[in-house]
């Protein structure tokens, strides 16, 4: 079992999964927040852009988006996210394209999670903010969004867990994360397939279980008392 | 825009209207600018020549690649949704059973399959079957896809059923018990049927998730829409256009499904026959926590 972990670099693979999750989580949180603000903004065209983005991205399979990033953006349009001269060009470029694909896809879900958070805020909050003369930006940043984030912890946690599991999809473009290694084990070590699957599955349980527990803890702890 | 968001800002006066208009113009200019940059890039790389796109009007691209791709995508999705519904019912029954070990076993199974990525399950089943050689090679990818989708989605749907049962008024169960039904009979004939009717909209939105997740079959050589789009792209030397068309097809299918889900939900709200209502799969279950704390994450949006 230890040989299997060492030979197929499963620890490195899980570290890659964690890195993909962390980077994509931060970027999709930022992008998703911008989209959510656009969707509730008073300017029609912003609202329209946000809605269109969410509809398009949410209905496209992640596999297609990730392939599009690698074969389309890089292969066809020559967009490179790392320096050509760097010795780790292939690895870095693949990693960043994967993060790009994961981020744009999950941003749509972050946006929806935040919107559901906005919906938990009683109308009186926004009305009070307006009545004391706050502008849209002020009421957004000081009244609505702080409460929306706290109300959206459960759906945001679910997006994070889904993101962790969805990083496996980037095996499609050859990023050496868990599913990629699992595929190698499955292909070349038929006798160890069961053990390999057990280790990988257990790894994901270990990764996602604390996230789920933290989510329930935080959502109870940070819930806005009404 | 819903009423909730309307209230976030005042009805604009003349000054604010002017400001909004200016921002709208700036926004439009930024979007047009971005589109122009994309256009320039596409043009520069010769992606917009007729040769790259004219296959769309050519029947053979559709009959050889896209239509079979859609067929295989929908077929795998349909089989998976039926199987996961059946398995979900079995799991839900087991998880609510009076026999404690059965309940524990079902809880472990459900939490496990919710935590493991669908792709990992597909890879496992596919390669397992390849090495065993039980079935003809052409069948293995399909079984792999259906296995992965069924396991994950039955675990998710099991929780939806349980959620639905838990949100029914206590009187439903009590009434059943008071006329002499056993607890198992109450669940089978009173609680679960009501939960099932109420979960119909969730079921339709789960079909969207399943349809999208069939695309994971790309990694185990299942000839669904994404795989076919890639083949089409190389055959016509039109990688980008092929992906764009595949994406449009997926969006059309899923958008239609989401509209159906909305319609079903509205209809149900009007009929309001069920005694309780079922939240969607993203709500935490209001049931007592199982031995394995909920960590699977039901955010139903795979690849």
XYZ file of C-alpha atoms in Angstrom:
529
model
C 0.000 0.000 0.000
C 2.813 2.396 0.856
C 4.526 1.331 -2.371
C 1.410 2.183 -4.291
C 1.223 5.601 -2.659
C 4.879 6.242 -3.380
C 5.098 4.855 -6.874
C 2.090 6.732 -8.106
C 2.831 9.850 -6.050
C -0.605 9.832 -4.524
C 0.397 12.330 -1.832
C 1.596 14.766 -4.498
C -1.631 14.109 -6.356
C -3.725 15.012 -3.322
C -1.586 18.087 -2.734
C -2.335 19.085 -6.339
C -6.053 18.542 -5.698
C -5.820 20.793 -2.629
C -3.932 23.479 -4.551
C -6.444 23.404 -7.411
C -9.276 23.673 -4.880
C -7.688 26.551 -2.971
C -6.839 28.721 -5.974
C -10.150 28.067 -7.727
C -12.099 28.690 -4.519
C -10.569 32.143 -4.029
C -10.918 33.196 -7.667
C -14.457 31.877 -8.049
C -15.478 33.558 -4.779
C -14.266 36.929 -6.074
C -15.763 36.445 -9.532
C -19.004 35.084 -8.079
C -19.369 38.066 -5.731
C -18.910 40.493 -8.617
C -21.523 38.576 -10.620
C -23.958 38.562 -7.687
C -23.594 42.336 -7.231
C -24.125 42.794 -10.962
C -27.279 40.694 -10.828
C -28.865 42.846 -8.116
C -27.559 46.177 -9.411
C -29.901 48.893 -10.686
C -28.193 49.096 -14.071
C -30.018 46.814 -16.493
C -27.085 45.876 -18.661
C -25.030 44.637 -15.687
C -27.959 42.599 -14.480
C -28.336 41.128 -17.947
C -24.645 40.246 -18.204
C -24.731 38.509 -14.800
C -27.842 36.514 -15.657
C -26.511 35.474 -19.056
C -23.185 34.407 -17.575
C -24.847 32.227 -14.945
C -27.289 30.645 -17.422
C -24.561 29.819 -19.928
C -21.896 28.546 -17.534
C -24.243 26.605 -15.288
C -25.675 24.602 -18.162
C -22.366 23.651 -19.767
C -20.558 20.525 -18.532
C -17.341 21.259 -16.661
C -15.514 18.724 -18.831
C -16.330 20.808 -21.879
C -15.209 24.043 -20.197
C -11.903 22.541 -19.071
C -11.231 21.047 -22.512
C -12.134 24.371 -24.075
C -9.566 26.114 -21.861
C -6.814 23.708 -22.820
C -7.495 22.749 -26.439
C -9.358 25.927 -27.383
C -7.703 28.814 -25.551
C -4.220 27.353 -25.541
C -4.216 24.985 -28.497
C -6.169 27.088 -30.968
C -5.850 30.675 -29.775
C -2.347 30.408 -28.343
C -3.257 31.981 -25.003
C -0.546 30.983 -22.535
C -0.721 31.589 -18.820
C 2.937 30.859 -18.038
C 6.206 32.031 -19.466
C 7.437 29.972 -22.400
C 11.019 30.084 -21.147
C 10.226 28.670 -17.753
C 11.383 25.057 -17.371
C 8.034 24.120 -15.861
C 6.029 25.738 -18.656
C 3.827 22.737 -19.505
C 2.948 21.995 -15.888
C 2.341 25.628 -14.897
C 0.326 26.423 -17.975
C -1.832 23.326 -17.543
C -2.399 24.107 -13.879
C -3.411 27.707 -14.530
C -5.717 26.792 -17.407
C -7.319 24.207 -15.106
C -7.789 26.816 -12.365
C -9.281 29.174 -14.948
C -11.783 26.552 -16.101
C -12.748 25.534 -12.554
C -13.079 29.167 -11.436
C -15.309 30.416 -14.237
C -17.577 27.388 -13.834
C -17.943 27.568 -10.055
C -18.288 31.360 -10.033
C -21.777 30.841 -11.479
C -22.673 28.664 -8.481
C -21.092 31.071 -5.990
C -23.221 33.826 -7.532
C -26.377 31.751 -7.066
C -25.380 30.859 -3.489
C -24.889 34.538 -2.640
C -28.178 35.466 -4.244
C -29.899 32.907 -2.057
C -28.059 34.570 0.840
C -29.408 37.965 -0.215
C -32.883 36.455 -0.204
C -32.550 35.541 3.479
C -32.184 39.226 4.398
C -35.459 40.816 5.474
C -36.611 43.725 3.307
C -36.434 46.006 6.336
C -32.635 45.839 6.294
C -32.363 47.285 2.801
C -35.138 49.772 3.484
C -33.443 50.936 6.671
C -30.147 51.315 4.831
C -31.840 53.431 2.175
C -33.806 55.493 4.639
C -30.670 56.642 6.454
C -29.367 57.767 3.082
C -26.847 55.075 2.150
C -26.096 54.788 -1.549
C -26.313 51.500 -3.455
C -22.587 50.848 -2.971
C -22.720 51.703 0.726
C -25.790 49.609 1.469
C -24.262 46.774 -0.548
C -20.877 46.716 1.179
C -22.020 47.597 4.695
C -25.476 46.102 5.067
C -26.406 43.585 2.385
C -23.242 41.657 1.489
C -22.022 41.011 5.061
C -25.395 39.498 5.889
C -25.628 37.733 2.540
C -22.304 35.968 3.112
C -23.369 34.848 6.557
C -26.724 33.643 5.264
C -25.082 31.871 2.335
C -22.573 29.795 4.288
C -24.381 26.480 3.761
C -24.742 26.835 -0.036
C -21.208 28.279 -0.280
C -19.875 25.308 1.685
C -21.687 22.978 -0.702
C -20.063 24.762 -3.634
C -16.647 24.315 -1.995
C -17.245 20.593 -1.481
C -18.469 20.213 -5.062
C -15.415 22.145 -6.249
C -13.074 19.807 -4.357
C -14.674 16.815 -6.032
C -14.848 18.518 -9.413
C -11.093 19.165 -9.514
C -10.871 15.535 -10.656
C -12.269 16.646 -14.019
C -9.024 18.415 -14.938
C -7.464 14.976 -15.385
C -8.971 15.431 -18.857
C -6.218 17.943 -19.686
C -3.438 16.000 -18.015
C -2.988 17.883 -14.742
C -1.385 15.347 -12.399
C -4.017 15.351 -9.683
C -5.776 12.460 -7.977
C -8.007 11.184 -10.780
C -5.068 11.319 -13.189
C -2.961 9.098 -10.901
C -5.921 6.861 -10.237
C -6.267 6.360 -13.973
C -2.592 5.370 -14.212
C -3.009 2.840 -11.402
C -6.154 1.463 -13.035
C -4.415 1.134 -16.379
C -1.101 -0.384 -15.328
C -1.739 -2.163 -12.011
C -4.998 -4.097 -12.431
C -4.306 -6.087 -9.271
C -4.078 -2.916 -7.183
C -7.187 -1.256 -8.614
C -9.276 -2.014 -5.533
C -6.663 -0.720 -3.105
C -6.024 2.346 -5.252
C -9.719 3.142 -5.406
C -10.040 2.658 -1.648
C -7.148 5.058 -0.919
C -8.399 7.706 -3.338
C -11.991 7.442 -2.109
C -10.839 7.624 1.509
C -8.717 10.675 0.631
C -11.762 12.475 -0.691
C -13.818 11.522 2.345
C -11.027 12.960 4.524
C -10.941 16.146 2.445
C -14.674 16.797 2.240
C -15.809 15.571 5.652
C -14.198 18.440 7.619
C -15.527 20.917 5.058
C -19.047 19.661 5.655
C -18.594 19.765 9.420
C -17.043 23.243 9.311
C -19.901 24.438 7.125
C -22.576 23.249 9.540
C -20.613 24.674 12.495
C -20.082 28.063 10.845
C -23.596 28.374 9.525
C -24.946 27.793 13.028
C -22.319 30.022 14.622
C -22.520 32.923 12.188
C -26.231 32.809 11.457
C -27.701 36.289 11.738
C -30.004 36.234 14.734
C -33.397 37.573 13.782
C -35.443 41.076 -11.271
C -37.359 39.981 -8.230
C -39.070 42.194 -5.714
C -36.359 41.475 -3.175
C -33.676 43.037 -5.288
C -35.912 45.961 -6.300
C -35.893 47.120 -2.722
C -32.102 47.299 -2.578
C -32.128 50.744 -4.139
C -34.458 53.744 -4.304
C -36.617 54.544 -7.263
C -34.104 56.617 -9.209
C -34.588 60.372 -9.505
C -33.429 62.392 -12.496
C -29.823 62.545 -11.302
C -29.620 58.827 -10.479
C -31.266 57.938 -13.791
C -28.594 59.961 -15.552
C -25.899 58.184 -13.553
C -27.354 54.772 -14.359
C -27.508 55.693 -18.015
C -23.860 56.741 -18.014
C -22.878 53.531 -16.255
C -24.926 51.500 -18.711
C -23.135 53.154 -21.618
C -19.749 52.537 -20.014
C -20.730 48.941 -19.291
C -21.890 48.411 -22.860
C -18.659 49.890 -24.178
C -16.578 47.595 -21.948
C -18.552 44.556 -23.124
C -18.264 45.572 -26.761
C -14.551 46.150 -26.228
C -14.122 42.680 -24.751
C -16.083 41.137 -27.613
C -13.882 43.034 -30.054
C -10.722 41.686 -28.388
C -12.133 38.144 -28.624
C -13.100 38.756 -32.242
C -9.651 40.128 -33.049
C -7.982 37.115 -31.494
C -10.242 34.688 -33.375
C -9.685 36.523 -36.645
C -5.924 36.661 -36.133
C -5.761 32.916 -35.536
C -7.921 32.236 -38.589
C -10.803 30.782 -36.578
C -13.492 32.716 -38.404
C -12.906 31.481 -41.921
C -15.838 29.757 -43.620
C -13.829 26.543 -43.926
C -13.882 26.119 -40.145
C -17.598 26.536 -39.770
C -19.279 25.309 -42.955
C -19.586 21.745 -41.626
C -22.490 22.980 -39.510
C -24.602 23.100 -42.676
C -23.285 19.733 -43.754
C -25.632 16.902 -42.825
C -22.888 14.307 -42.340
C -21.338 16.133 -39.350
C -24.707 15.886 -37.638
C -25.558 12.318 -38.583
C -22.046 10.987 -37.886
C -21.112 12.900 -34.766
C -23.526 15.283 -33.099
C -26.818 13.375 -33.225
C -25.264 10.070 -32.069
C -23.504 12.091 -29.343
C -26.773 13.595 -28.145
C -28.391 10.167 -28.280
C -25.653 8.546 -26.190
C -25.681 11.411 -23.691
C -29.440 11.240 -23.222
C -29.467 7.446 -23.143
C -26.898 7.221 -20.345
C -28.687 10.015 -18.455
C -32.075 8.319 -18.801
C -30.848 4.924 -17.618
C -29.020 6.543 -14.705
C -31.968 8.589 -13.506
C -34.265 5.548 -13.498
C -31.737 3.355 -11.719
C -30.834 6.041 -9.176
C -34.476 6.640 -8.369
C -34.967 2.924 -7.648
C -31.774 2.683 -5.616
C -32.595 5.925 -3.782
C -35.909 4.451 -2.669
C -34.195 1.326 -1.388
C -31.546 3.393 0.418
C -34.130 5.732 1.914
C -36.186 2.787 3.195
C -33.045 1.277 4.710
C -31.957 4.559 6.232
C -35.328 5.002 7.934
C -35.659 1.351 8.893
C -36.298 0.155 12.433
C -33.368 -2.239 12.195
C -30.394 -0.286 13.512
C -27.557 -2.103 11.652
C -29.411 -1.670 8.363
C -29.783 2.048 9.105
C -26.062 2.379 9.868
C -25.070 0.491 6.753
C -27.296 2.667 4.570
C -25.901 5.830 6.211
C -22.321 4.782 5.522
C -23.166 3.898 1.923
C -24.947 7.210 1.330
C -22.232 9.364 2.907
C -19.515 7.459 1.066
C -21.037 7.855 -2.377
C -21.739 11.511 -1.765
C -18.119 12.165 -0.821
C -16.390 10.326 -3.657
C -16.167 12.199 -6.978
C -18.295 10.706 -9.743
C -15.288 10.540 -12.042
C -13.351 8.353 -9.589
C -16.256 5.910 -9.457
C -16.515 5.872 -13.257
C -12.788 5.258 -13.675
C -12.913 2.453 -11.122
C -15.858 0.629 -12.673
C -14.634 1.092 -16.234
C -11.130 -0.262 -15.615
C -12.434 -2.974 -13.335
C -14.634 -4.256 -16.155
C -11.881 -3.852 -18.745
C -9.532 -6.072 -16.726
C -12.217 -8.614 -15.926
C -13.543 -8.792 -19.480
C -17.040 -9.784 -18.408
C -18.747 -7.702 -21.061
C -17.906 -6.852 -24.667
C -15.482 -3.910 -24.800
C -18.027 -1.647 -26.420
C -20.289 -1.916 -23.392
C -17.745 -1.100 -20.656
C -17.688 2.715 -20.978
C -21.471 2.866 -20.866
C -21.637 0.697 -17.734
C -18.905 2.804 -16.121
C -20.790 6.047 -16.787
C -24.109 4.667 -15.586
C -22.506 3.166 -12.465
C -20.841 6.424 -11.410
C -23.914 8.543 -12.057
C -26.282 6.070 -10.385
C -24.227 5.703 -7.204
C -23.797 9.429 -6.630
C -27.304 10.478 -7.583
C -29.064 7.729 -5.660
C -27.231 8.919 -2.541
C -28.340 12.509 -3.236
C -31.933 11.525 -4.042
C -32.103 9.306 -0.946
C -31.438 12.398 1.152
C -34.105 14.316 -0.756
C -36.670 11.601 -0.020
C -35.661 11.550 3.649
C -35.859 15.331 3.770
C -39.336 15.172 2.335
C -40.490 12.617 4.891
C -38.991 14.658 7.730
C -40.774 17.814 6.625
C -44.230 16.199 6.578
C -46.472 17.217 9.496
C -46.260 14.791 12.422
C -50.009 14.243 12.168
C -49.542 12.218 8.991
C -47.488 9.598 10.817
C -49.596 9.697 13.953
C -52.823 9.234 12.008
C -51.337 6.207 10.299
C -50.181 4.675 13.568
C -53.504 5.352 15.272
C -55.431 3.346 12.708
C -53.182 0.403 13.477
C -50.584 0.486 10.709
C -47.076 -0.619 11.618
C -44.308 2.045 11.401
C -42.981 0.373 8.258
C -46.456 0.432 6.680
C -46.844 4.105 7.595
C -43.575 4.918 5.852
C -44.363 2.838 2.814
C -47.971 3.816 2.243
C -48.245 7.315 3.704
C -44.958 9.150 4.138
C -42.801 8.150 1.170
C -45.530 8.557 -1.495
C -46.141 12.135 -0.338
C -42.438 12.826 -0.252
C -42.100 11.494 -3.811
C -44.773 13.769 -5.263
C -43.247 16.753 -3.553
C -39.749 15.978 -4.833
C -40.706 15.998 -8.512
C -39.146 19.436 -9.229
C -35.921 18.368 -7.477
C -35.912 15.227 -9.573
C -36.105 17.245 -12.788
C -33.232 19.512 -11.716
C -31.243 16.405 -10.805
C -31.760 15.238 -14.403
C -29.888 18.390 -15.488
C -26.980 17.476 -13.199
C -26.947 13.939 -14.590
C -27.054 15.132 -18.192
C -24.084 17.407 -17.557
C -22.194 14.696 -15.712
C -22.456 12.250 -18.610
C -19.722 14.445 -20.114
C -17.336 12.840 -17.611
C -17.653 9.784 -19.842
C -15.146 11.584 -22.053
C -12.428 10.278 -19.731
C -13.468 6.657 -20.123
C -14.061 6.811 -23.867
C -17.836 6.861 -23.722
C -18.927 8.334 -27.065
C -21.162 11.079 -25.662
C -21.485 14.614 -26.996
C -18.116 15.972 -25.766
C -16.193 12.960 -27.057
C -17.955 13.254 -30.422
C -17.295 16.984 -30.524
C -13.613 16.308 -30.086
C -13.644 13.700 -32.876
C -15.612 16.062 -35.075
C -13.136 18.839 -34.296
C -10.194 16.775 -35.527
C -12.050 15.395 -38.528
C -13.062 18.833 -39.784
C -10.018 20.605 -38.307
C -12.458 22.782 -36.411
C -11.661 22.218 -32.725
C -13.060 25.486 -31.446
C -16.267 25.521 -33.527
C -17.006 21.911 -32.564
C -16.746 22.725 -28.842
C -18.861 25.838 -29.255
C -21.593 23.849 -31.004
C -21.450 21.111 -28.331
C -21.746 23.753 -25.606
C -24.740 25.337 -27.348
C -26.436 21.934 -27.615
C -25.840 21.206 -23.924
C -27.133 24.639 -22.936
C -30.267 24.178 -25.040
C -31.002 20.744 -23.533
C -30.374 21.850 -19.957
C -32.142 25.181 -20.288
C -35.229 23.359 -21.554
C -35.014 20.956 -18.617
C -34.687 23.814 -16.114
C -37.763 25.488 -17.586
C -39.637 22.185 -17.194
C -38.461 22.013 -13.571
C -39.830 25.511 -12.967
C -43.138 24.661 -14.599
C -43.476 21.493 -12.522
C -42.715 23.464 -9.378
C -45.343 26.103 -10.168
C -47.912 23.467 -10.974
C -47.193 21.703 -7.730
C -47.471 24.919 -5.749
C -50.874 25.559 -7.309
C -52.134 22.055 -6.634
C -50.600 21.950 -3.193
C -51.928 18.470 -2.589
C -49.047 17.194 -0.553
C -49.198 17.878 3.145
C -45.632 19.096 3.314
C -43.086 20.592 1.032
C -39.691 19.309 0.161
C -36.690 21.579 0.074
C -34.116 21.138 -2.612
C -31.091 18.920 -2.276
C -29.001 21.852 -1.067
C -30.889 22.239 2.170
C -29.382 20.407 5.112
C -31.638 17.541 6.152
C -33.676 18.404 9.227
C -33.272 14.825 10.382
C -31.125 13.684 13.267
C -27.519 13.405 12.080
C -26.385 9.967 11.028
C -23.293 8.323 12.455
C -21.171 9.767 9.678
C -21.613 13.523 9.847
C -22.917 15.018 6.652
C -19.857 15.866 4.658
C -20.586 14.511 1.247
C -21.691 17.774 -0.150
C -24.768 17.518 -2.235
C -24.117 20.574 -4.335
C -25.253 18.722 -7.369
C -23.046 20.113 -10.022
C -20.473 17.756 -11.377
C -18.588 18.084 -14.585
